[in-house]
Tab-separated table of C-alpha atoms in Angstrom:
chain	number	residue	atom	x	y	z
A	119	MET	CA	89.280	103.252	134.551
A	120	LEU	CA	88.226	100.322	131.824
A	121	LEU	CA	84.758	100.873	132.924
A	122	ALA	CA	84.955	104.886	132.077
A	123	ILE	CA	86.963	104.142	128.810
A	124	ARG	CA	84.286	101.739	127.850
A	125	ASN	CA	81.257	104.475	128.625
A	126	LEU	CA	83.001	107.111	127.051
A	127	LEU	CA	83.647	105.380	123.723
A	128	LYS	CA	80.046	104.162	123.811
A	129	ARG	CA	78.571	107.875	124.795
A	130	THR	CA	76.496	109.613	122.223
A	131	LYS	CA	73.317	111.631	121.819
A	132	ASN	CA	72.865	110.454	117.944
A	133	VAL	CA	74.395	107.019	116.899
A	134	SER	CA	74.353	107.917	113.125
A	135	ARG	CA	75.632	111.532	113.299
A	136	SER	CA	78.161	110.293	115.701
A	137	THR	CA	79.034	107.487	113.220
A	138	TYR	CA	79.819	109.885	110.249
A	139	PHE	CA	81.666	112.464	112.187
A	140	TRP	CA	84.004	109.603	113.936
A	141	ASN	CA	84.573	107.766	110.989
A	142	ALA	CA	85.332	110.566	108.793
A	143	PHE	CA	88.034	111.534	111.731
A	144	ASN	CA	89.277	107.938	111.776
A	145	ALA	CA	89.703	107.821	108.308
A	146	SER	CA	91.498	111.161	108.004
A	147	ALA	CA	93.569	110.075	110.948
A	148	SER	CA	94.455	107.095	109.076
A	149	ALA	CA	95.171	108.625	105.563
A	150	ALA	CA	97.534	111.363	107.584
A	151	GLN	CA	99.471	108.732	109.885
A	152	SER	CA	102.357	107.827	107.413
A	153	ALA	CA	102.548	111.310	106.027
A	154	VAL	CA	102.654	113.143	109.807
A	155	ILE	CA	105.337	110.412	110.709
A	156	LEU	CA	107.497	111.174	107.275
A	157	MET	CA	107.315	114.831	108.205
A	158	VAL	CA	108.916	114.329	111.472
A	159	MET	CA	111.278	111.804	110.740
A	160	THR	CA	112.677	113.381	107.471
A	161	ARG	CA	113.485	116.618	109.772
A	162	SER	CA	114.685	114.471	112.797
A	163	ASN	CA	116.430	111.423	111.098
A	164	GLY	CA	116.652	112.657	107.363
A	165	VAL	CA	115.752	111.294	104.136
A	166	LYS	CA	117.235	107.902	104.171
A	167	ASP	CA	115.370	106.946	107.596
A	168	ALA	CA	112.198	108.214	105.848
A	169	GLY	CA	112.663	106.281	102.978
A	170	ILE	CA	113.265	102.798	105.046
A	171	PHE	CA	110.157	103.581	107.020
A	172	SER	CA	108.130	104.302	103.655
A	173	ILE	CA	109.062	100.741	102.386
A	174	ALA	CA	108.544	99.246	105.874
A	175	TYR	CA	104.931	100.900	105.970
A	176	ALA	CA	104.229	99.710	102.493
A	177	VAL	CA	105.314	96.152	103.216
A	178	ALA	CA	103.314	95.942	106.529
A	179	SER	CA	100.335	97.302	104.453
A	180	LEU	CA	100.603	94.736	102.074
A	181	MET	CA	100.888	91.782	105.316
A	182	LEU	CA	97.855	93.470	107.063
A	183	PHE	CA	95.836	91.957	104.073
A	184	VAL	CA	97.221	88.391	105.288
A	185	GLY	CA	96.050	89.406	108.937
A	186	GLN	CA	92.355	90.831	108.003
A	187	PHE	CA	92.331	87.968	105.335
A	188	GLY	CA	89.410	89.856	103.404
A	189	LEU	CA	86.531	89.190	105.717
A	190	ARG	CA	85.680	92.463	107.264
A	191	ARG	CA	83.212	93.564	104.809
A	192	TYR	CA	81.875	90.192	104.669
A	193	GLN	CA	81.559	90.181	108.320
A	194	ALA	CA	80.042	93.773	108.797
A	195	SER	CA	77.536	92.917	106.208
A	196	ASP	CA	76.441	89.477	107.248
A	197	ILE	CA	73.521	91.038	108.894
A	198	LYS	CA	71.829	87.521	109.298
A	199	GLU	CA	74.506	86.293	111.474
A	200	GLN	CA	75.671	83.402	109.319
A	201	PHE	CA	78.693	82.973	111.333
A	202	SER	CA	78.952	83.894	115.183
A	203	PHE	CA	81.685	86.419	116.332
A	204	GLU	CA	83.442	83.714	117.932
A	205	ASP	CA	84.119	82.166	114.495
A	206	TYR	CA	85.118	85.198	112.827
A	207	CYS	CA	87.546	85.868	115.811
A	208	GLY	CA	88.966	82.011	115.937
A	209	MET	CA	89.682	82.914	111.990
A	210	ARG	CA	91.547	86.353	112.578
A	211	VAL	CA	93.741	84.118	115.406
A	212	ILE	CA	95.053	82.065	112.742
A	213	SER	CA	95.330	84.894	109.985
A	214	CYS	CA	97.108	87.029	112.192
A	215	SER	CA	99.584	84.328	113.251
A	216	ALA	CA	99.981	83.527	109.445
A	217	MET	CA	100.638	87.457	109.218
A	218	LEU	CA	103.420	87.632	111.746
A	219	ILE	CA	105.022	84.559	110.381
A	220	GLY	CA	105.047	85.536	106.567
A	221	SER	CA	106.182	88.827	107.697
A	222	LEU	CA	109.240	87.323	109.420
A	223	LEU	CA	110.052	84.927	106.575
A	224	TYR	CA	109.917	88.144	103.906
A	225	CYS	CA	112.342	90.151	106.072
A	226	ILE	CA	114.444	87.217	106.642
A	227	PHE	CA	114.545	86.760	102.732
A	228	CYS	CA	115.443	90.777	102.117
A	229	LEU	CA	118.160	90.133	104.640
A	230	LEU	CA	120.061	87.203	102.733
A	231	PHE	CA	119.040	87.973	99.070
A	232	LYS	CA	118.064	91.790	98.877
A	233	GLY	CA	120.965	93.620	100.864
A	234	TYR	CA	118.837	94.729	103.483
A	235	THR	CA	120.651	95.929	106.624
A	236	ALA	CA	119.913	94.863	110.180
A	237	VAL	CA	118.198	97.982	110.692
A	238	LYS	CA	116.303	97.687	107.699
A	239	PHE	CA	115.293	94.105	108.702
A	240	LEU	CA	114.409	95.280	111.911
A	241	ILE	CA	112.157	98.364	111.019
A	242	VAL	CA	110.316	96.186	108.585
A	243	PHE	CA	109.196	93.727	110.796
A	244	LEU	CA	108.369	95.870	113.714
A	245	VAL	CA	106.129	97.991	111.557
A	246	CYS	CA	104.505	94.706	110.574
A	247	VAL	CA	104.122	93.743	114.057
A	248	GLN	CA	102.360	97.198	114.631
A	249	LYS	CA	99.934	96.391	111.745
A	250	SER	CA	99.157	92.938	113.213
A	251	VAL	CA	97.479	94.733	115.866
A	252	GLN	CA	95.634	96.721	113.574
A	253	ALA	CA	94.550	93.761	112.036
A	254	PHE	CA	93.266	91.925	115.316
A	255	ALA	CA	91.308	94.971	116.341
A	256	ASP	CA	89.639	94.880	112.852
A	257	VAL	CA	87.578	91.393	113.628
A	258	LEU	CA	86.326	93.256	116.957
A	259	HIS	CA	85.253	96.571	115.198
A	260	GLY	CA	83.806	94.760	112.542
A	261	ARG	CA	81.561	93.228	115.342
A	262	MET	CA	80.280	96.526	116.558
A	263	GLN	CA	79.881	97.728	112.841
A	264	GLN	CA	77.471	94.452	112.411
A	265	ALA	CA	75.974	95.403	115.810
A	266	GLY	CA	75.104	98.986	114.433
A	267	ARG	CA	77.924	100.802	116.425
A	268	LEU	CA	80.627	101.815	113.632
A	269	ASP	CA	80.953	105.072	115.761
A	270	VAL	CA	82.306	103.013	118.725
A	271	ALA	CA	84.734	101.082	116.535
A	272	ALA	CA	85.998	104.229	114.913
A	273	LYS	CA	86.450	105.967	118.405
A	274	ALA	CA	88.710	103.238	119.311
A	275	SER	CA	90.553	103.062	115.793
A	276	ALA	CA	91.048	106.658	116.082
A	277	SER	CA	92.212	106.831	119.632
A	278	ARG	CA	94.810	104.176	119.037
A	279	ILE	CA	95.958	106.094	115.438
A	280	VAL	CA	96.398	109.440	117.477
A	281	ILE	CA	97.987	108.201	120.603
A	282	CYS	CA	100.275	105.606	118.834
A	283	THR	CA	101.253	108.087	116.181
A	284	GLY	CA	101.795	110.977	118.800
A	285	SER	CA	104.169	108.848	120.728
A	286	TYR	CA	106.115	107.677	117.768
A	287	MET	CA	106.606	111.199	116.865
A	288	ILE	CA	107.888	112.329	120.178
A	289	ALA	CA	110.380	109.097	120.572
A	290	LEU	CA	111.778	110.255	117.033
A	291	TRP	CA	112.158	113.704	117.956
A	292	LEU	CA	113.570	113.038	121.530
A	293	THR	CA	115.916	110.290	120.467
A	294	HIS	CA	116.849	110.338	116.719
A	295	ARG	CA	116.844	106.399	116.751
A	296	LEU	CA	114.833	104.665	114.424
A	297	VAL	CA	114.736	101.363	115.784
A	298	LEU	CA	113.910	102.429	119.512
A	299	SER	CA	111.370	104.606	118.473
A	300	THR	CA	109.859	101.938	116.608
A	301	ILE	CA	109.825	99.639	119.445
A	302	ILE	CA	108.175	102.396	121.511
A	303	TRP	CA	105.671	102.599	118.936
A	304	VAL	CA	104.746	98.733	119.358
A	305	ILE	CA	104.468	98.728	122.738
A	306	VAL	CA	102.155	101.779	122.908
A	307	THR	CA	99.935	100.188	120.104
A	308	VAL	CA	99.512	97.155	122.004
A	309	LEU	CA	98.693	99.229	125.417
A	310	ILE	CA	96.259	100.841	123.604
A	311	HIS	CA	94.592	98.172	121.791
A	312	PHE	CA	93.889	96.434	124.933
A	313	LEU	CA	92.841	99.767	126.526
A	314	ALA	CA	90.412	100.612	123.887
A	315	SER	CA	89.150	98.046	121.195
A	316	VAL	CA	89.260	94.837	123.567
A	317	ASN	CA	87.950	96.744	126.667
A	318	VAL	CA	85.153	98.104	124.767
A	319	ALA	CA	84.399	95.073	122.691
A	320	ARG	CA	83.448	93.155	125.946
A	321	ASP	CA	80.295	95.032	125.807
A	322	PHE	CA	79.531	93.564	122.253
A	323	CYS	CA	80.586	90.235	122.438
A	324	SER	CA	82.625	87.112	123.908
A	325	LEU	CA	86.452	87.569	123.286
A	326	ARG	CA	86.778	83.805	123.447
A	327	PRO	CA	87.607	82.964	119.675
A	328	ARG	CA	85.954	79.328	118.749
A	329	PHE	CA	88.018	77.015	116.529
A	330	ASP	CA	84.842	74.989	115.002
A	331	LYS	CA	86.790	73.254	111.943
A	332	LYS	CA	83.405	73.299	109.820
A	333	ALA	CA	83.093	77.003	110.426
A	334	LEU	CA	87.003	77.795	109.827
A	335	LYS	CA	86.756	75.754	106.515
A	336	GLN	CA	83.783	77.648	105.462
A	337	LEU	CA	85.012	81.237	106.496
A	338	PHE	CA	88.269	80.172	104.710
A	339	LEU	CA	86.690	79.486	101.487
A	340	ILE	CA	84.893	82.600	101.675
A	341	GLY	CA	87.817	84.607	102.599
A	342	ILE	CA	90.498	83.088	100.303
A	343	PRO	CA	89.197	84.969	97.396
A	344	LEU	CA	88.552	88.324	99.050
A	345	PHE	CA	92.237	87.915	100.953
A	346	LEU	CA	93.837	87.205	97.584
A	347	SER	CA	91.935	90.077	96.022
A	348	TYR	CA	92.845	92.703	98.541
A	349	PHE	CA	96.305	91.292	98.865
A	350	LEU	CA	96.908	91.597	95.014
A	351	SER	CA	95.261	95.024	95.104
A	352	MET	CA	97.729	96.352	97.550
A	353	TYR	CA	100.511	94.586	95.900
A	354	VAL	CA	99.356	96.645	92.766
A	355	GLY	CA	99.298	100.012	94.286
A	356	ASN	CA	102.599	99.390	95.771
A	357	ALA	CA	104.521	98.076	92.973
A	358	PRO	CA	106.054	101.148	92.068
A	359	LYS	CA	107.340	101.259	95.533
A	360	TYR	CA	108.798	97.952	95.186
A	361	ALA	CA	110.667	98.428	91.974
A	362	ILE	CA	112.120	101.535	93.576
A	363	ASP	CA	113.119	99.647	96.606
A	364	ALA	CA	114.960	96.934	94.145
A	365	TYR	CA	116.151	99.285	91.718
A	366	MET	CA	116.966	102.874	93.426
A	367	SER	CA	117.820	104.461	96.727
A	368	ASP	CA	116.164	104.973	99.992
A	369	GLN	CA	116.022	108.448	99.171
A	370	VAL	CA	114.162	108.075	96.139
A	371	GLN	CA	111.673	106.072	97.946
A	372	ALA	CA	110.985	108.785	100.215
A	373	TYR	CA	110.142	111.248	97.584
A	374	TYR	CA	107.821	109.154	95.905
A	375	ASN	CA	105.989	108.269	98.875
A	376	PHE	CA	106.139	112.566	99.496
A	377	ILE	CA	103.964	112.790	96.388
A	378	PHE	CA	102.157	109.517	96.916
A	379	MET	CA	100.659	110.548	100.134
A	380	PRO	CA	98.027	113.032	98.915
A	381	ALA	CA	96.931	110.130	96.188
A	382	PHE	CA	96.262	107.537	99.191
A	383	ALA	CA	94.599	110.461	101.058
A	384	ILE	CA	91.992	110.352	98.391
A	385	GLN	CA	91.194	106.546	98.676
A	386	LEU	CA	91.199	106.854	102.386
A	387	LEU	CA	89.019	109.507	102.915
A	388	ALA	CA	86.526	108.061	100.455
A	389	ASN	CA	86.203	105.215	102.697
A	390	PHE	CA	84.835	107.285	105.383
A	391	ILE	CA	82.017	107.563	102.870
A	392	PHE	CA	81.512	103.668	102.139
A	393	ASN	CA	82.107	102.431	105.542
A	394	PRO	CA	78.878	104.138	107.373
A	395	ILE	CA	76.546	103.006	104.274
A	396	LEU	CA	77.916	99.407	104.184
A	397	THR	CA	75.437	97.985	106.137
A	398	SER	CA	72.576	99.879	104.882
A	399	TYR	CA	73.539	99.014	101.315
A	400	ALA	CA	73.626	95.195	102.293
A	401	ARG	CA	70.033	95.735	103.792
A	402	ILE	CA	68.765	97.641	100.609
A	403	TRP	CA	70.141	94.606	98.355
A	404	THR	CA	68.716	91.835	100.747
A	405	GLU	CA	65.400	93.818	100.733
A	406	ARG	CA	65.436	93.698	96.673
A	407	ARG	CA	65.180	97.458	96.360
A	408	PHE	CA	66.860	97.389	93.028
A	409	LYS	CA	65.923	101.010	91.862
A	410	LYS	CA	67.073	102.386	95.102
A	411	PHE	CA	70.408	100.272	95.257
A	412	ARG	CA	71.235	101.606	91.617
A	413	LYS	CA	70.273	105.034	92.911
A	414	VAL	CA	72.731	105.113	96.189
A	415	ILE	CA	75.743	103.397	93.747
A	416	LEU	CA	75.579	106.437	91.158
A	417	ARG	CA	75.683	109.209	94.037
A	418	GLN	CA	78.778	107.602	95.250
A	419	ILE	CA	80.394	107.718	92.046
A	420	LEU	CA	79.789	111.378	91.529
A	421	VAL	CA	81.073	111.582	95.115
A	422	VAL	CA	84.362	110.124	94.319
A	423	ALA	CA	84.377	112.183	91.234
A	424	GLY	CA	83.883	115.400	92.948
A	425	VAL	CA	86.668	114.412	95.455
A	426	THR	CA	89.505	113.300	92.689
A	427	LEU	CA	88.907	116.616	90.806
A	428	VAL	CA	89.156	118.905	93.885
A	429	GLY	CA	92.058	116.772	94.645
A	430	LEU	CA	93.812	117.415	90.999
A	431	ALA	CA	93.118	120.935	90.928
A	432	ILE	CA	95.175	121.346	94.208
A	433	ALA	CA	97.717	119.226	93.008
A	434	ALA	CA	98.138	121.364	89.792
A	435	THR	CA	98.362	124.744	91.726
A	436	ILE	CA	99.295	124.625	95.150
A	437	GLY	CA	100.237	120.933	95.906
A	438	ILE	CA	104.004	120.941	95.504
A	439	PRO	CA	104.342	124.035	97.629
A	440	ILE	CA	102.583	122.587	100.322
A	441	LEU	CA	104.392	118.965	100.192
A	442	SER	CA	107.906	120.780	99.855
A	443	PHE	CA	107.060	122.663	102.913
A	444	LEU	CA	105.392	119.757	105.111
A	445	PHE	CA	108.238	117.657	104.164
A	446	GLY	CA	110.911	119.816	104.119
A	447	VAL	CA	112.582	119.261	100.874
A	448	ASP	CA	112.457	120.808	97.204
A	449	LEU	CA	109.775	118.856	95.419
A	450	SER	CA	109.238	121.351	92.759
A	451	CYS	CA	110.456	119.118	89.575
A	452	TYR	CA	107.808	116.187	90.415
A	453	ARG	CA	104.404	118.429	89.859
A	454	ARG	CA	103.598	116.206	86.938
A	455	GLU	CA	104.191	113.028	88.582
A	456	LEU	CA	101.982	114.384	91.569
A	457	CYS	CA	98.985	115.274	89.263
A	458	ILE	CA	99.437	111.454	87.721
A	459	VAL	CA	99.280	109.447	91.395
A	460	MET	CA	96.477	111.967	92.354
A	461	LEU	CA	94.398	110.514	89.207
A	462	GLY	CA	95.822	107.058	90.669
A	463	GLY	CA	94.490	107.536	93.807
A	464	GLY	CA	90.868	108.344	92.396
A	465	MET	CA	90.976	105.280	90.135
A	466	LEU	CA	91.631	103.385	93.591
A	467	ALA	CA	88.839	104.903	95.330
A	468	TYR	CA	86.589	103.807	92.678
A	469	VAL	CA	88.060	100.199	92.892
A	470	THR	CA	87.688	100.097	96.500
A	471	PHE	CA	83.916	101.283	96.224
A	472	PHE	CA	83.084	98.790	93.358
A	473	THR	CA	84.735	95.825	95.003
A	474	THR	CA	82.472	96.667	97.935
A	475	VAL	CA	79.569	96.180	96.110
A	476	ILE	CA	80.507	93.066	94.278
A	477	THR	CA	81.115	91.692	97.960
A	478	ILE	CA	77.671	92.912	99.050
A	479	ILE	CA	75.994	91.263	96.253
A	480	ARG	CA	78.016	88.246	97.160
A	481	HIS	CA	80.018	87.851	93.724
A	482	GLN	CA	83.505	88.621	95.102
A	483	ASN	CA	84.906	85.173	93.722
A	484	LEU	CA	85.457	87.488	90.567
A	485	LEU	CA	87.502	89.969	92.320
A	486	LEU	CA	90.410	87.906	92.056
A	487	VAL	CA	90.265	87.459	88.250
A	488	GLY	CA	90.637	91.320	87.822
A	489	TYR	CA	93.376	91.486	90.765
A	490	ALA	CA	95.471	88.598	89.237
A	491	ALA	CA	95.526	89.795	85.798
A	492	ILE	CA	96.551	93.591	86.863
A	493	ALA	CA	99.027	92.093	89.396
A	494	ALA	CA	100.847	89.971	86.409
A	495	ALA	CA	101.064	92.935	84.492
A	496	ALA	CA	102.550	95.320	87.474
A	497	PHE	CA	105.060	92.196	87.727
A	498	PHE	CA	106.408	92.371	84.513
A	499	LEU	CA	105.811	96.316	83.822
A	500	SER	CA	107.365	97.977	87.186
A	501	ARG	CA	110.732	96.876	86.107
A	502	PRO	CA	111.180	98.649	82.834
A	503	PHE	CA	108.790	101.356	83.943
A	504	VAL	CA	110.843	102.301	86.571
A	505	LEU	CA	114.464	101.631	85.293
A	506	HIS	CA	113.629	103.915	82.092
A	507	TYR	CA	111.602	106.554	83.376
A	508	GLY	CA	112.092	106.942	87.301
A	509	MET	CA	109.717	108.752	89.198
A	510	LEU	CA	107.509	109.570	86.190
A	511	GLY	CA	107.635	105.944	85.377
A	512	ALA	CA	106.493	104.800	88.750
A	513	ALA	CA	103.716	107.694	88.956
A	514	SER	CA	102.483	106.598	85.294
A	515	MET	CA	102.547	102.793	86.096
A	516	TYR	CA	100.421	103.495	89.039
A	517	ALA	CA	97.596	105.272	87.613
A	518	VAL	CA	97.450	103.034	84.312
A	519	LEU	CA	97.374	99.901	86.665
A	520	MET	CA	94.590	101.510	88.921
A	521	GLY	CA	92.501	102.947	85.891
A	522	LEU	CA	92.430	99.388	84.665
A	523	LEU	CA	91.132	97.796	87.425
A	524	ALA	CA	88.506	100.569	88.103
A	525	ILE	CA	87.213	99.803	84.537
A	526	PHE	CA	87.268	96.470	84.930
A	527	PHE	CA	85.135	96.167	88.384
A	528	LEU	CA	83.170	98.815	86.905
A	529	ILE	CA	81.925	96.536	84.455
A	530	VAL	CA	81.942	93.452	86.380
A	531	MET	CA	79.415	95.150	88.965
A	532	ILE	CA	77.202	95.988	86.062
A	533	ILE	CA	76.500	92.723	84.759
A	534	CYS	CA	76.269	91.244	88.310
A	535	ILE	CA	73.653	93.475	89.276
A	536	ARG	CA	71.546	93.079	86.160
A	537	LYS	CA	71.947	89.272	85.748
A	538	ASP	CA	70.772	89.052	89.730
A	539	GLN	CA	67.825	91.272	89.304
A	540	ARG	CA	66.514	89.448	86.314
A	541	LYS	CA	67.419	86.060	88.098
A	542	ILE	CA	65.144	87.495	91.288
A	543	LEU	CA	62.258	88.910	89.413
A	544	LYS	CA	61.850	85.823	87.354
A	545	GLU	CA	61.613	83.690	90.335
A	546	ALA	CA	59.113	86.109	91.728
A	547	GLN	CA	57.244	85.677	88.541
A	548	GLU	CA	57.069	81.850	88.892
């Protein structure tokens, strides 16, 4: 059976076409996961449980960056294999362990000082455990992408998302018990992880992690600015949710997440464009084809603009009726908020792309500067925005923060590309 699964995941007639299709499907499934769960949960368990799951998913998504430690894009673009997969795997074992410990400590803090109930404590921690499986699978998928088979990684990831999300929804619908259903979700996730990702990874790499002190130190120094940048990025994006969790009800949290889903989908769907080209961008840059590099960057900027404009048009016209129907609640008073967060979603897509390019050209240390500044602004602004303006304040804060990040990283990217190009051309002349 294991061999049959491996052969099925690797089978393709055209690797390039398969990569784009499955990466798009995987990105779409990932974008839809929490939304689909919330649709079922709102109807089966009510808006309150949907609000609890929403903040649990937000916290787990933040902790996911601890597990990934910002190294996926670096690993995928490491075409000269500066580090072995065993080194990346060893680092991931450590970071995933830190993720689980950090998640538990956070949940205990919320139980003691933020008024979390036992049920909310369990749900937040269990969703973090589920995300830790994704964090470890990511290093296996990174190796497949590095080897030119992102399609295999996307198939494994998509199969996990679809099967596990389906099992969670069925459990919710049959039992109406949030804790039991979430435990079932975690168990199925672990099972599919071994049957798909771990199973097929055996054909691409050794599954034994290596804990070489020198390599781990180097990866830590490389990863720490990336990790802090992505961690702070997720914090900035979720700052309105944390403010709502602190100062408003679980029901309001659910409503915010209902209108936030389409904006988040813009960023995730844009990723299906970025991920297949990551290795090719790294190769273009390494080969010093600067004109080509600028051209492909401009093309992706225009693609994101197009996706964002389409999203805004849908939000302004049929967005609210569709969301109200999907989630089974009346959202007619949140049309303005939906348009604002959709604009913020487009800005987040730009942030993701610009930071990817900055990582490829190996100036990732500069990412931390922008994220730290905007995270500080989010920390101080979230409370007054949400307390004084409610949902409108949360939506506006999200769009403003994402816009500032996009502008900052666009400027950094342009300066770094021009500086490196001049330096390389000067060295070539000498």
